[in-house]
Coordinates of C-alpha atoms in Angstrom, one line a residue:
X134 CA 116.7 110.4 80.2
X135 CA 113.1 109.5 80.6
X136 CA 111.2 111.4 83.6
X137 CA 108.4 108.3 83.3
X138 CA 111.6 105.7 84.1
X139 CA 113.3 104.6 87.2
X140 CA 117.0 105.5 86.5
X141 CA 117.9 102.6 88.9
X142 CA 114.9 99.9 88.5
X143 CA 114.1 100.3 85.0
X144 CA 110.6 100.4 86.3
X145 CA 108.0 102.7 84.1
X146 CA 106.1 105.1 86.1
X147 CA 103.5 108.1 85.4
X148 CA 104.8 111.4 86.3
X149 CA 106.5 109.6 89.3
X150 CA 102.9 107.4 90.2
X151 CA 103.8 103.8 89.7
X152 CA 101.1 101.4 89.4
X153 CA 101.2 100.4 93.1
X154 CA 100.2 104.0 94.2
X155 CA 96.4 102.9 93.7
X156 CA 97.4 100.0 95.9
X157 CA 99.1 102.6 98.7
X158 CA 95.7 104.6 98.5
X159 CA 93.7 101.5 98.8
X160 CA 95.5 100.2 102.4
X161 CA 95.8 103.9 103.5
X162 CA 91.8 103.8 103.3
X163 CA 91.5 100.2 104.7
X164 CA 93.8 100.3 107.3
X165 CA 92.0 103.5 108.9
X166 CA 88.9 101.7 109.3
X167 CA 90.6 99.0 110.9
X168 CA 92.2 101.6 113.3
X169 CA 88.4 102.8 113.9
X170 CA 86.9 100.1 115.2
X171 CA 90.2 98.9 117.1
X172 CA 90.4 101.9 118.4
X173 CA 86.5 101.9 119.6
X174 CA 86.9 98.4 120.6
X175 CA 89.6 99.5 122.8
X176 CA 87.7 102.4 124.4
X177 CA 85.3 99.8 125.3
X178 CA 87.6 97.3 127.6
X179 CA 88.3 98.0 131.2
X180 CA 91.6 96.5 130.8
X181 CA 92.8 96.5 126.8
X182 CA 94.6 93.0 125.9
X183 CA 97.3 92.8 123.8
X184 CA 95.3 91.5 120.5
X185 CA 93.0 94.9 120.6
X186 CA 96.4 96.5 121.4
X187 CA 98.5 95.4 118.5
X188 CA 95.4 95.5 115.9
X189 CA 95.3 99.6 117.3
X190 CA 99.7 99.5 116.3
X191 CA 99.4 97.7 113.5
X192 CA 96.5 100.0 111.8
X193 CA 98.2 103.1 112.9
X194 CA 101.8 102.4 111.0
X195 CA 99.5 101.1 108.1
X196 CA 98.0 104.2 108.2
X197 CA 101.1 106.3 108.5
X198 CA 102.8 104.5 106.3
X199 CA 100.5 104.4 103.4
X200 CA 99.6 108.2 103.4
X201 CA 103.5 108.6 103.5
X202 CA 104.3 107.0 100.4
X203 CA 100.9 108.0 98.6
X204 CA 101.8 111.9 99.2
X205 CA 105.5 110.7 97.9
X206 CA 103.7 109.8 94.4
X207 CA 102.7 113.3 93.8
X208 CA 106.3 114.8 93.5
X209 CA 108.4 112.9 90.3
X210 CA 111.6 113.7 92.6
X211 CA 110.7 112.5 96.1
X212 CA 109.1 109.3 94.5
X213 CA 112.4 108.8 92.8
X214 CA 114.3 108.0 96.0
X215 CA 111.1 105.1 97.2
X216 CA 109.2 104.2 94.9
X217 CA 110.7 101.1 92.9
X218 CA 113.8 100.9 95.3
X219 CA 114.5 98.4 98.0
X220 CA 113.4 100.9 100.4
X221 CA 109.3 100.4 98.9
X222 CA 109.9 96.4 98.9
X223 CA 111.3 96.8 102.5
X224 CA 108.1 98.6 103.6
X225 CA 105.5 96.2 101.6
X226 CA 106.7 93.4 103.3
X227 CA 106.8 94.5 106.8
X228 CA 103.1 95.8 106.8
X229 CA 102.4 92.4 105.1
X230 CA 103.8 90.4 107.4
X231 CA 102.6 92.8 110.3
X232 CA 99.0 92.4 108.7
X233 CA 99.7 88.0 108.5
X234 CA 99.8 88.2 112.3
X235 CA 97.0 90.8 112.7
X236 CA 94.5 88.6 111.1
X237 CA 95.4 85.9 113.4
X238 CA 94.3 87.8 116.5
X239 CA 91.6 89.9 115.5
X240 CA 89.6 86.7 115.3
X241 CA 89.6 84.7 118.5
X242 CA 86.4 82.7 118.7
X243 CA 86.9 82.9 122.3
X244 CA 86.3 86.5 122.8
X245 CA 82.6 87.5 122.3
X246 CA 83.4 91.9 123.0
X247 CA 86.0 92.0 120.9
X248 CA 86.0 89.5 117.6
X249 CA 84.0 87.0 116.3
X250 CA 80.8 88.4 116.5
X251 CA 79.0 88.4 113.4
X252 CA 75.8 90.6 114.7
X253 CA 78.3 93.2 115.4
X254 CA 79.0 95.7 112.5
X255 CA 82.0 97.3 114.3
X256 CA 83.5 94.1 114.5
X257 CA 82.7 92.7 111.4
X258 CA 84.4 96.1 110.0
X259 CA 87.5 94.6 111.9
X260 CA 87.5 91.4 110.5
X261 CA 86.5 92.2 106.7
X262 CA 89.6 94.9 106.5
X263 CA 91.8 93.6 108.4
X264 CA 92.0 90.5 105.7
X265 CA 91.6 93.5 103.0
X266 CA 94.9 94.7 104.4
X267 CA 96.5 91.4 104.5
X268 CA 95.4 91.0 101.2
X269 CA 96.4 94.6 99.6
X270 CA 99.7 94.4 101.4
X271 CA 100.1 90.5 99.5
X272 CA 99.6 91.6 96.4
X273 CA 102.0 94.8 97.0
X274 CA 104.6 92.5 97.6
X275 CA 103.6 90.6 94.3
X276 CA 103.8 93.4 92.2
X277 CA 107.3 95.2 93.7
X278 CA 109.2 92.0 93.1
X279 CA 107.5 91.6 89.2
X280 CA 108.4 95.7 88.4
X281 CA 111.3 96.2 90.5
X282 CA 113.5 93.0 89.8
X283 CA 111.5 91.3 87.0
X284 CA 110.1 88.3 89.2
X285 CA 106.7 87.1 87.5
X286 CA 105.8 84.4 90.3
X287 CA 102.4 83.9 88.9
X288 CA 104.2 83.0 85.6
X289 CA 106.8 81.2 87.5
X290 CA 103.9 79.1 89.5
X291 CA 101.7 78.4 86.3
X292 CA 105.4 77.2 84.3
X293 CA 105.9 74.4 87.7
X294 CA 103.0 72.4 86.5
X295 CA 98.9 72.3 86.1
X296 CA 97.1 73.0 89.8
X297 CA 100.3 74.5 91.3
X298 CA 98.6 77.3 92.6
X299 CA 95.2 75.5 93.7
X300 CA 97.9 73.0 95.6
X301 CA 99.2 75.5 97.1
X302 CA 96.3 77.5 97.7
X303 CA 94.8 74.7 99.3
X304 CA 98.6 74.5 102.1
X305 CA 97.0 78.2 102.9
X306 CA 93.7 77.2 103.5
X307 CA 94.2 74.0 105.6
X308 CA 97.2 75.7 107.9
X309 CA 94.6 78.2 108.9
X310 CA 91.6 75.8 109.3
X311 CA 94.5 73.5 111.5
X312 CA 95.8 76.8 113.2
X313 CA 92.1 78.0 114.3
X314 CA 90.8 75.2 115.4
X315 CA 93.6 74.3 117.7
X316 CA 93.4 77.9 119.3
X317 CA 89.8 77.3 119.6
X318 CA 90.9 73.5 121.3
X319 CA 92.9 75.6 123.6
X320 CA 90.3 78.0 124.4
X321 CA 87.6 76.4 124.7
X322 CA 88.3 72.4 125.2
X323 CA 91.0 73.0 127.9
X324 CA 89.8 69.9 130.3
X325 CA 89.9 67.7 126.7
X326 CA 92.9 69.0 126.0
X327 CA 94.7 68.1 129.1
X328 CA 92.6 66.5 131.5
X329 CA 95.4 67.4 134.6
X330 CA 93.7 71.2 134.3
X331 CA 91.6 72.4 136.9
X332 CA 87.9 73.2 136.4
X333 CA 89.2 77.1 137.6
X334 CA 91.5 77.4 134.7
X335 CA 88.8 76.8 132.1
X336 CA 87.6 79.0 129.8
X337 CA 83.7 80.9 130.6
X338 CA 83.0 79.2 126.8
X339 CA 83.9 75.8 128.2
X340 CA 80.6 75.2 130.5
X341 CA 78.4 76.2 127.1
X342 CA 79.8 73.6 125.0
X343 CA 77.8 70.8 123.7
X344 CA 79.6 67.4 124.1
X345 CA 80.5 67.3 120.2
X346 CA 81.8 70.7 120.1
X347 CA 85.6 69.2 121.6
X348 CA 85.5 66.0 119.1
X349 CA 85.0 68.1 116.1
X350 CA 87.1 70.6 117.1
X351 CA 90.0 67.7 117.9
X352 CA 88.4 66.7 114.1
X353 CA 89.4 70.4 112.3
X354 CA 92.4 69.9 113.6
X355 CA 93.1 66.8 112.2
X356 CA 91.4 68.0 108.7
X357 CA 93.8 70.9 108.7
X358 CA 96.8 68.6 109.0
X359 CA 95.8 66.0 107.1
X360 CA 95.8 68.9 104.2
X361 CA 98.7 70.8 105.2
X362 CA 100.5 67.6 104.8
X363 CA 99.1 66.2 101.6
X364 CA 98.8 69.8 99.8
X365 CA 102.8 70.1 100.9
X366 CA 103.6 66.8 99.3
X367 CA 102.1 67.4 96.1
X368 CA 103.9 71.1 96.3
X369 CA 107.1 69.6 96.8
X370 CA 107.0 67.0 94.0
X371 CA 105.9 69.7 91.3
X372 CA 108.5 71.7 92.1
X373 CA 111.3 69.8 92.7
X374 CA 110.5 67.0 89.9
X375 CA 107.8 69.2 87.7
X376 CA 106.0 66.2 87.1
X377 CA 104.1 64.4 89.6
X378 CA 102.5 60.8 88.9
X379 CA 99.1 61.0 88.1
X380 CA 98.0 58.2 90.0
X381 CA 99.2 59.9 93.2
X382 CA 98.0 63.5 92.5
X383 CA 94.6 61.5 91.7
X384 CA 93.9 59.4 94.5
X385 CA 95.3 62.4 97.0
X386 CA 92.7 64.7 95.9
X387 CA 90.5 62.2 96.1
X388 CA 90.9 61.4 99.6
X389 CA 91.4 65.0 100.7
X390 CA 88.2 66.2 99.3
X391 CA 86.6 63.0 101.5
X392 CA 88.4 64.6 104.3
X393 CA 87.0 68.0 103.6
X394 CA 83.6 67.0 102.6
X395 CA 83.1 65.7 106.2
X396 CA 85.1 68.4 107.6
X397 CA 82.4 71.0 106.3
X398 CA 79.7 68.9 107.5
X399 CA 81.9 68.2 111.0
X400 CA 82.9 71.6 111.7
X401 CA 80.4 74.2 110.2
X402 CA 77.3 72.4 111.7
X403 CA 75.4 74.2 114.4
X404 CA 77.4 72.1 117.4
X405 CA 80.6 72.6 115.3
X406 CA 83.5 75.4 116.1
X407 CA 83.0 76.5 112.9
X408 CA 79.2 77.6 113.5
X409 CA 79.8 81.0 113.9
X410 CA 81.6 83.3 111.0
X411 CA 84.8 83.7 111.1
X412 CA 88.1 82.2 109.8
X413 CA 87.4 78.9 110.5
X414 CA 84.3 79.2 109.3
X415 CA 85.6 80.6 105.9
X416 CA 88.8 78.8 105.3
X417 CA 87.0 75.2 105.6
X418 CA 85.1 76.0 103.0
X419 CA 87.7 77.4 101.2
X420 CA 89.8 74.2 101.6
X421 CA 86.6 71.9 100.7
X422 CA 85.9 74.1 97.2
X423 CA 89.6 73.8 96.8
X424 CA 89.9 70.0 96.6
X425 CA 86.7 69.1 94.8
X426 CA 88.0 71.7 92.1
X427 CA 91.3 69.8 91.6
X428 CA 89.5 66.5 92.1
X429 CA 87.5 67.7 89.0
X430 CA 90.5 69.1 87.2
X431 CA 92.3 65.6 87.6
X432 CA 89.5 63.9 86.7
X433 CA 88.5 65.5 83.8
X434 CA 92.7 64.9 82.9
X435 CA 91.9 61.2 83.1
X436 CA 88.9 61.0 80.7
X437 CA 91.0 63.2 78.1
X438 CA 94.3 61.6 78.7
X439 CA 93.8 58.4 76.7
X440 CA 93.0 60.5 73.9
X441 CA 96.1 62.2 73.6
X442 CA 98.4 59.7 74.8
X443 CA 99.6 56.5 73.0
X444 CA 98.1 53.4 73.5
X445 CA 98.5 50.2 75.1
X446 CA 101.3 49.1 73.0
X447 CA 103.1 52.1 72.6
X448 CA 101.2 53.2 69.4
X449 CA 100.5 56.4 68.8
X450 CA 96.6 56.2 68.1
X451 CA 96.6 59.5 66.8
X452 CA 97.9 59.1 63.6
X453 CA 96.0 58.3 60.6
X454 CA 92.6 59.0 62.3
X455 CA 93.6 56.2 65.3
X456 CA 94.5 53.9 62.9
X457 CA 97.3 51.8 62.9
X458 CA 100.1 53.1 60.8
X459 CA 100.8 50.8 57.6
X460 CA 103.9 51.3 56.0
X461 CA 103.3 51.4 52.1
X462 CA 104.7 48.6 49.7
X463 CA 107.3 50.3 47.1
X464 CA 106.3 49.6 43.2
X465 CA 108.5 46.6 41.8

């Protein structure tokens, strides 16, 4: 039997290194910095809140749990029993999940010692590898379920139908432009977001607000519905029918890169939530990139399609140089 193959996966490794080890190395390395500066974040609060608290848990299983199964790659037998087995995939999507909600704290807008502080290199540290961890343990994920059980889902999304991905790309983008601005709403908008609050409960952000920051705050929020929603519905139809009617798929991109085209103007301004960098910052561009590239990619369809499709009667225009085909007479 072949030392370089997984009796039990099929999967080919490298005296016992698969090709994720590089990957295991890679969120070993990012994963400590994030523990640094959660950690020195930490030793700075009187009274250490649960976000800088779970970034500080999260880091340190990353951490132990990466070196782990990078020091298991050196020996052929002890990567036999966890590398390419269920117990790997297990692991991969735990820390990615782990690392989904770790990105989702270590940015609130509405705490100026811990996150969101772009002057701060310590924090910007945090923020840049925490979303390098998120995005190392994604793509672990990806590439376990291609070697281990012959899942291509890149091949499998391109096969659905042209702008899959950038669809769904663009669900990502908007659910995290709707999810931070609502926190932010909630943070920092309380008496807009329920008038019945007392002027105690309210945030210290709240009295530094201009009087546009809450309406285009309210506004991200719509924006990242308004995608979510759309994005989904184009999803859905290319994977359930595979084909979607290009008038729809059209005119929805074309209205959601409207939406996002004032959202960036809306929300990334200097009164807007989205002033400082960050998430929301990030992912509303992200989302407004996103749907003037597939409102290019479906218009560019349109201007080629008449010339590969047949024509007003049903003709096909292609034949004979876009003539019209003429049956020839037989000799008598």
């Amino acid at each position: 039997m072949d030392p370089n193959i997984n009796p039990e996966t099929g999967e080919t490794v490298a005296s016992g290194r698969s090709p994720r080890f590089s990957m295991w190395v890679a969120l070993t390395v990012f994963s400590v910095i994030v523990l640094g500066a959660s950690v020195e974040v930490k030793n700075d609060q009187f009274w250490p809140d649960s976000e800088v608290k779970w970034a500080v848990a999260c880091s340190s299983l990353t951490a132990v749990v990466g070196a782990v199964i990078s020091a298991v790659h050196m020996s052929p037998v002890a990567s036999s029993i966890i590398i390419g087995t269920p117990i790997e995939g297990v692991l991969a999507l735990l820390l990615d999940i782990f690392w989904g909600c770790t990105v989702g704290v270590v940015n609130k807008s509405d705490d100026d010692q811990m996150f969101a502080n772009a002057a701060s290199v310590r924090n910007a540290n945090l923020y840049y590898f925490s979303w390098a961890c998120f995005v190392t343990a994604t793509v672990l994920v990806v590439n376990y379920a291609r070697h281990a059980y012959g899942l291509d889902m890149v091949a499998e999304v391109r096969n659905r139908g042209a702008r899959l991905s950038a669809w769904a790309a663009l669900v990502a983008t908007s659910l995290i432009v709707m999810g931070s601005s609502a926190r932010i709403l909630n943070s920092n908008c309380p008496m807009a977001s329920d008038p019945s609050q007392s002027v105690g409960t309210e945030s210290k952000e709240a009295y530094f607000v201009s009087e546009s920051y809450c309406p285009r705050t309210k506004f991200g929020v719509a924006v990242g519905c308004l995608g979510v929603f759309t994005a989904c519905t184009i999803v859905a139809c290319k994977l359930m029918l595979s084909v979607v009617p290009f008038s729809l798929e059209f005119r929805v991109s074309l209205v959601t890169c409207l939406v996002n085209a004032f959202g960036v103007a809306y929300i990334t301004s200097n009164s807007g939530p989205g002033s400082y960098i960050g998430n929301l910052y990030y992912f509303t561009w992200m989302s407004f990139l996103l749907s003037v590239y597939l409102l290019i990619e479906c218009f560019h369809e349109m201007r080629t399609a008449p010339a590969d499709q047949t024509g007003e009667n049903g003709t096909d225009t292609q034949k004979d140089g876009g003539e019209l085909p003429v049956e020839p007479l037989d000799d008598v």
